[in-house]
mmCIF file of C-alpha atoms in Angstrom:
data_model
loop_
_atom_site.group_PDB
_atom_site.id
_atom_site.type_symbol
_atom_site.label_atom_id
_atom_site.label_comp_id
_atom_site.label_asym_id
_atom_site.label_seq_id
_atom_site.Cartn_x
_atom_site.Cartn_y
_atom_site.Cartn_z
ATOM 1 C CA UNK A 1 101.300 96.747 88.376
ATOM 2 C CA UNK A 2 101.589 93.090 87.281
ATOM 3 C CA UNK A 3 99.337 92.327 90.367
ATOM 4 C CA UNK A 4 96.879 94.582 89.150
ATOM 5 C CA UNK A 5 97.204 92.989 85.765
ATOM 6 C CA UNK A 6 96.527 89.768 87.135
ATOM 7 C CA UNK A 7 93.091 90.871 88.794
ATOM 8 C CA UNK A 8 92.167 92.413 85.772
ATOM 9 C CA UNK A 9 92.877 89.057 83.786
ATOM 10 C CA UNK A 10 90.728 87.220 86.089
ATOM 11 C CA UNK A 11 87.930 89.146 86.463
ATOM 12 C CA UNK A 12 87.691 89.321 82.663
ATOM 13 C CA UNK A 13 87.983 85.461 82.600
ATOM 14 C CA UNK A 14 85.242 85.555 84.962
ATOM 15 C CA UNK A 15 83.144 87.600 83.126
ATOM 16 C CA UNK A 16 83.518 85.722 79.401
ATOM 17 C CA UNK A 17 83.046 82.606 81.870
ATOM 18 C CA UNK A 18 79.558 83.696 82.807
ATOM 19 C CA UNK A 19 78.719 84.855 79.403
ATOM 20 C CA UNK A 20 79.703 81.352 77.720
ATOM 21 C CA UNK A 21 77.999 79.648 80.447
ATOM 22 C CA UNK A 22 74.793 81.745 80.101
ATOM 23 C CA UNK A 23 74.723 81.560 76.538
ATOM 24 C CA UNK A 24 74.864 77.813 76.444
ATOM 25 C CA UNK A 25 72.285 77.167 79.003
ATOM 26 C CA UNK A 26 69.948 79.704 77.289
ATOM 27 C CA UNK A 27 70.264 77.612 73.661
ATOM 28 C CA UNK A 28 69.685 74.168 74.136
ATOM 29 C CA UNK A 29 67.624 72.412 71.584
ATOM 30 C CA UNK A 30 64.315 72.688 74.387
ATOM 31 C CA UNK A 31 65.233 76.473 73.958
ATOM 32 C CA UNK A 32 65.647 76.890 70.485
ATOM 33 C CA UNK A 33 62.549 74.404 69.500
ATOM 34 C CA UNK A 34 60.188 76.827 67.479
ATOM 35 C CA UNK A 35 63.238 78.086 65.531
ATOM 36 C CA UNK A 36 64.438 74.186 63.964
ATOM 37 C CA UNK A 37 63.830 74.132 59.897
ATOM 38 C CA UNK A 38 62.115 71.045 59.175
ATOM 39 C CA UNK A 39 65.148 68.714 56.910
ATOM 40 C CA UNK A 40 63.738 68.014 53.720
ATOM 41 C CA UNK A 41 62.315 64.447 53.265
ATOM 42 C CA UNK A 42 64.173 61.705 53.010
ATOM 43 C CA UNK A 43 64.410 60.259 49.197
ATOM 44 C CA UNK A 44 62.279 56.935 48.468
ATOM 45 C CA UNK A 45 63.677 54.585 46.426
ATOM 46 C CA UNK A 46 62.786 52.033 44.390
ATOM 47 C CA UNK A 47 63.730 48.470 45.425
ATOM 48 C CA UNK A 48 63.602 45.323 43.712
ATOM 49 C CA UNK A 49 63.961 42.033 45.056
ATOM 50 C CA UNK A 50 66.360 39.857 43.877
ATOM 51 C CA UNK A 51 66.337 36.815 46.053
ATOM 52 C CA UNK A 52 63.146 36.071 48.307
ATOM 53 C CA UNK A 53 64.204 33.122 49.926
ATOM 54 C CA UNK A 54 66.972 36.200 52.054
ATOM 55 C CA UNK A 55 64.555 38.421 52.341
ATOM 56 C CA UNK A 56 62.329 38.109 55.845
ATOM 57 C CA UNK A 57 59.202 40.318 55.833
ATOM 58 C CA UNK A 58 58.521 41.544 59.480
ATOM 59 C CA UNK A 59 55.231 42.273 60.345
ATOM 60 C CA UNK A 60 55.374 43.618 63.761
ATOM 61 C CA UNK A 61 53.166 44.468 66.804
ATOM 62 C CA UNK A 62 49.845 45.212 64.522
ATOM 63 C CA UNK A 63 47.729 44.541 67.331
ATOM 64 C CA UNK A 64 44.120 45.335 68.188
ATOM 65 C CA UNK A 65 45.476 47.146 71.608
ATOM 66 C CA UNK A 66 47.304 49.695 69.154
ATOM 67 C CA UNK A 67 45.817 49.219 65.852
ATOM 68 C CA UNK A 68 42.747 51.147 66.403
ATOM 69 C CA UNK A 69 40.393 54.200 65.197
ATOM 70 C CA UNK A 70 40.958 55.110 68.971
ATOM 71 C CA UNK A 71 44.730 55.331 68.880
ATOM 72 C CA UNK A 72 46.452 55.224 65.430
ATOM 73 C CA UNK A 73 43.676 55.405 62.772
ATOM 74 C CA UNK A 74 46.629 56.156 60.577
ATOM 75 C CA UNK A 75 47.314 52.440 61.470
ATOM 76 C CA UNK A 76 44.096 51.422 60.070
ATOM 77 C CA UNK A 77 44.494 52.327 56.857
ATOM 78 C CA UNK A 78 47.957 51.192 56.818
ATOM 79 C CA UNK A 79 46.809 47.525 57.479
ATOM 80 C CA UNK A 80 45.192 46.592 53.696
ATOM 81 C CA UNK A 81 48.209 47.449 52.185
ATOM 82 C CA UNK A 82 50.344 45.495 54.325
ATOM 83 C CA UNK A 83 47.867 42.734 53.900
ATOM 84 C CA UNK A 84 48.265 42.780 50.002
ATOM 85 C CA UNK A 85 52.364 42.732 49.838
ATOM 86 C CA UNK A 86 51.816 40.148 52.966
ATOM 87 C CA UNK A 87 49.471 37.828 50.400
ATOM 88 C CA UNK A 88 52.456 39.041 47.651
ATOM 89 C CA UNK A 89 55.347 37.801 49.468
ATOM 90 C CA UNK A 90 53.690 34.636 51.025
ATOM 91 C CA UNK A 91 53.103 33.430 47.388
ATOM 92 C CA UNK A 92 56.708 34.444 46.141
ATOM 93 C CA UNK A 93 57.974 32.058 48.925
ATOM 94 C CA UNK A 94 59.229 34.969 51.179
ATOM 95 C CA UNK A 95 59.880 33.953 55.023
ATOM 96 C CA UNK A 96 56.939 35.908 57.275
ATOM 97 C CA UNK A 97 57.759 36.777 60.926
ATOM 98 C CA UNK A 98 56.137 38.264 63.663
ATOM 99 C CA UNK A 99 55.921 40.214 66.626
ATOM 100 C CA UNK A 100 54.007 40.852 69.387
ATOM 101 C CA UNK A 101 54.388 43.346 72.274
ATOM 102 C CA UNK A 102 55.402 41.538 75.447
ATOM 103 C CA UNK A 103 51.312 41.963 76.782
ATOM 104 C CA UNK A 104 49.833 40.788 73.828
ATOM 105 C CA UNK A 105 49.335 37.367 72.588
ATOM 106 C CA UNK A 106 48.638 36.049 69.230
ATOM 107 C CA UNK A 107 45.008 36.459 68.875
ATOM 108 C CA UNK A 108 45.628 39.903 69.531
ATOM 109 C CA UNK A 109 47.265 40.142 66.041
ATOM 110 C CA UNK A 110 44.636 41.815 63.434
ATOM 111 C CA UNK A 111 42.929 38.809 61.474
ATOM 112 C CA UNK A 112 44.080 40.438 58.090
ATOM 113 C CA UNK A 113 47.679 40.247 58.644
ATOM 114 C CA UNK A 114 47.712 37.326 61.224
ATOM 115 C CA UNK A 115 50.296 34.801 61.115
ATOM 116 C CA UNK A 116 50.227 30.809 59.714
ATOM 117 C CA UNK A 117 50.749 28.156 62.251
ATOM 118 C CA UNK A 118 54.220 27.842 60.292
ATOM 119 C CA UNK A 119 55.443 31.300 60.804
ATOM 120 C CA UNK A 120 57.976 32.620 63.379
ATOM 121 C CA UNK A 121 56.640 34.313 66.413
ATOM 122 C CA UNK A 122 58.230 36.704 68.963
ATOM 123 C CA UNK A 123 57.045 38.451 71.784
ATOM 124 C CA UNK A 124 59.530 41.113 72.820
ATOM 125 C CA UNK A 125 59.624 45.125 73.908
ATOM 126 C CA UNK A 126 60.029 47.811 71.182
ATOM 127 C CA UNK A 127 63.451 46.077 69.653
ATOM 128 C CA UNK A 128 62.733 42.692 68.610
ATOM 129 C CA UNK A 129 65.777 41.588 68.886
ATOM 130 C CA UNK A 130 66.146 42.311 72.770
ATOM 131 C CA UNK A 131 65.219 39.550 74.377
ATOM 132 C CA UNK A 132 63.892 36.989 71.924
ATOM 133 C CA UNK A 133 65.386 34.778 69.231
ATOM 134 C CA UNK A 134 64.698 37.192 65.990
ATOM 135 C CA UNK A 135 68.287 36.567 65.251
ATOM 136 C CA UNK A 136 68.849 33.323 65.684
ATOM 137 C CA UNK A 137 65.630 32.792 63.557
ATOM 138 C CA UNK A 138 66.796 35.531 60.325
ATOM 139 C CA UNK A 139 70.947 33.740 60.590
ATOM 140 C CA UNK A 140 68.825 29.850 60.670
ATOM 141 C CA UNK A 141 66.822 31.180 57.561
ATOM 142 C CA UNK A 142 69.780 32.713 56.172
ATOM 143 C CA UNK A 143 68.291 35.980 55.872
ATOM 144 C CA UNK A 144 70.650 38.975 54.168
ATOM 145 C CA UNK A 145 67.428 41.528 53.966
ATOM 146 C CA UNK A 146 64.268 42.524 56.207
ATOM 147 C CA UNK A 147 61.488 44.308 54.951
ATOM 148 C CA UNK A 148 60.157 45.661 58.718
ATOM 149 C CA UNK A 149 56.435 46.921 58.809
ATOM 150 C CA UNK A 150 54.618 47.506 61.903
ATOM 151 C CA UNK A 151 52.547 50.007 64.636
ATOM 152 C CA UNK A 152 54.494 51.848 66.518
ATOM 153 C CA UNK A 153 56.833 53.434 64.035
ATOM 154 C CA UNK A 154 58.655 55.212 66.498
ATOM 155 C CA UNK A 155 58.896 52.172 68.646
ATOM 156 C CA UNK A 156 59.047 48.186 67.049
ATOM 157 C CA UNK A 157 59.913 50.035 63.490
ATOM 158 C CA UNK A 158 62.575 52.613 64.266
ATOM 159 C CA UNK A 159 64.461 50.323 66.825
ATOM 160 C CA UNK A 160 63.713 47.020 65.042
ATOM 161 C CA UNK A 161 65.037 48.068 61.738
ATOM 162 C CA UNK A 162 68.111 50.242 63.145
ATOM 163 C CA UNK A 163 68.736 47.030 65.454
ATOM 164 C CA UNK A 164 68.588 45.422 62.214
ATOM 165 C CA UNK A 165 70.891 47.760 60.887
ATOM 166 C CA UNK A 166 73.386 47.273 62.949
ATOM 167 C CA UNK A 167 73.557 43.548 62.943
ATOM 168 C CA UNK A 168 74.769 43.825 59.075
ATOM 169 C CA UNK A 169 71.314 42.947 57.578
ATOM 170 C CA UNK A 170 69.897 45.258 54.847
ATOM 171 C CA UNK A 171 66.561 46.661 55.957
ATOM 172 C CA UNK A 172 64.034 48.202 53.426
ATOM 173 C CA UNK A 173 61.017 50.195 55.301
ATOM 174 C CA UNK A 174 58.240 51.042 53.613
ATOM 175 C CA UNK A 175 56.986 54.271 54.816
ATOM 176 C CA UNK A 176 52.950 53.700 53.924
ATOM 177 C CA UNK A 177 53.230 50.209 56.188
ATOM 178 C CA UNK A 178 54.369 52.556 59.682
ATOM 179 C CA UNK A 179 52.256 53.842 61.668
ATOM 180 C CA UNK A 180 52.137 56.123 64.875
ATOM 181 C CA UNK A 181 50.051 58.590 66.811
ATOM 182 C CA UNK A 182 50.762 61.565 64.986
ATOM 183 C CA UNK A 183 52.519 62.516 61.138
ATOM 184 C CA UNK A 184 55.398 64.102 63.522
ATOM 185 C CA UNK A 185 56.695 60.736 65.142
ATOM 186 C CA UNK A 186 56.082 59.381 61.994
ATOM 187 C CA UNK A 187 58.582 62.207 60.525
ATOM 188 C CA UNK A 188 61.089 61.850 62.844
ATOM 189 C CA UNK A 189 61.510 58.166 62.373
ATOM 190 C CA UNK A 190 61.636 58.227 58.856
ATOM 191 C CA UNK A 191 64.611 61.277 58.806
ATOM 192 C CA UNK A 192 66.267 58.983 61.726
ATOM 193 C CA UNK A 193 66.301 55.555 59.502
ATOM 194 C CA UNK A 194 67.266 57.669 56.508
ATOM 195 C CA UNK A 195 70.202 58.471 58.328
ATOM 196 C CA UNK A 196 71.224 55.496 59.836
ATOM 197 C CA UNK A 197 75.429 55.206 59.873
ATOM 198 C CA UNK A 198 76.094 52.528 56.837
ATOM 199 C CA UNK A 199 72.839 53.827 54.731
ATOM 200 C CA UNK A 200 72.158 50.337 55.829
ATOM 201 C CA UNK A 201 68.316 51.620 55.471
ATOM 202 C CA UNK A 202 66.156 51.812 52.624
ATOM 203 C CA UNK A 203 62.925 53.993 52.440
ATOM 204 C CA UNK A 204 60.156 53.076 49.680
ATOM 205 C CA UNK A 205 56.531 52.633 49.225
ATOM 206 C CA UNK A 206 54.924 49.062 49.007
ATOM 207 C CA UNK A 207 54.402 50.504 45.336
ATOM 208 C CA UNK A 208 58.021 50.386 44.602
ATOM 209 C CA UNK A 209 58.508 47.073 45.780
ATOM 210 C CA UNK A 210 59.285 45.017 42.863
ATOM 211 C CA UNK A 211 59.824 41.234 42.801
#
């Protein structure tokens, strides 16, 4: 009898076994990808600047290769407005620095928002810090805060300013001075930096930006 039992208490352990197992494989998030509820967006905030001399605006990778009406239009119209806070922060005295992707060089930087002979440089993949001396350069300047703007918001923005993040520095992202592809990438990256462990991360408009 007990050796019956036994059978019986292993087949049914086989059988919930295969059930678990089916059911998991049959709901990943690939599976379950037309069912996901979009969050609702994150909350911009207002942000005032309090001391520009450790503040760093980073304008990065807004490139002619990228920057285009052939690849992120959305990019286009983005660039004016980081052109006016970029004309707004040079005259409070706020340190500028750059970035280019690692097959770019300077002149490929859009004339509107190109950098000064006396402004920082660096030529690195989509985080800025890997690789070049963005770090070294904020800590020198004695930077607390970065204000990170750039093409590629789900590449030099999203893993600039959660690189940023994580190396104690406030970041502030305005949301009208990222750009991608598409509005979803775009999305994503701003729910992702809204969530950021810390709420190190602050989402605003260039609007909302006072001094």
């Amino acid at each position: 009898m007990k050796h019956c039992l036994r059978h019986v208490m292993i087949a049914a352990g086989l059988v919930v076994g295969t059930s678990l197992s089916t059911a998991a494989s049959a709901q990943t998030i690939v599976d379950e990808w037309a069912t996901v509820k979009v969050p609702p967006p994150p909350e911009l905030k207002p942000v005032t600047i309090d001391n520009v001399k450790e503040t760093a605006f980073l304008v990065l990778d807004i490139q002619r290769q990228n920057c285009n009406n052939q690849r992120r239009p959305r990019c286009v119209v983005s660039v004016p407005k980081i052109q006016k806070f970029l004309e707004v922060a040079r005259a409070k005295g706020m340190p500028v620095i750059y970035s280019r992707s690692s097959q770019a060089t300077v002149d490929d930087i859009l004339p509107e928002v190109a950098p000064r002979p006396d402004e920082p440089l660096v030529a690195a993949p989509a985080d800025k810090f890997v690789g070049s001396d963005l770090e070294k350069i904020l800590k020198e300047k004695g930077i607390k805060t970065v204000i990170v703007v750039g093409a590629a918001a789900h590449g030099a923005v999203l893993y600039t300013a959660t690189g940023a993040a994580y190396r104690r520095f406030k970041v502030i992202v305005p949301v009208d001075g990222m750009s991608s592809e598409n509005t979803y990438f775009e999305q994503y990256v701003a729910y992702q930096l809204a969530n950021v462990p810390g709420s190190a991360v602050t989402l605003t408009t260039f609007d909302m930006v006072k001094f």
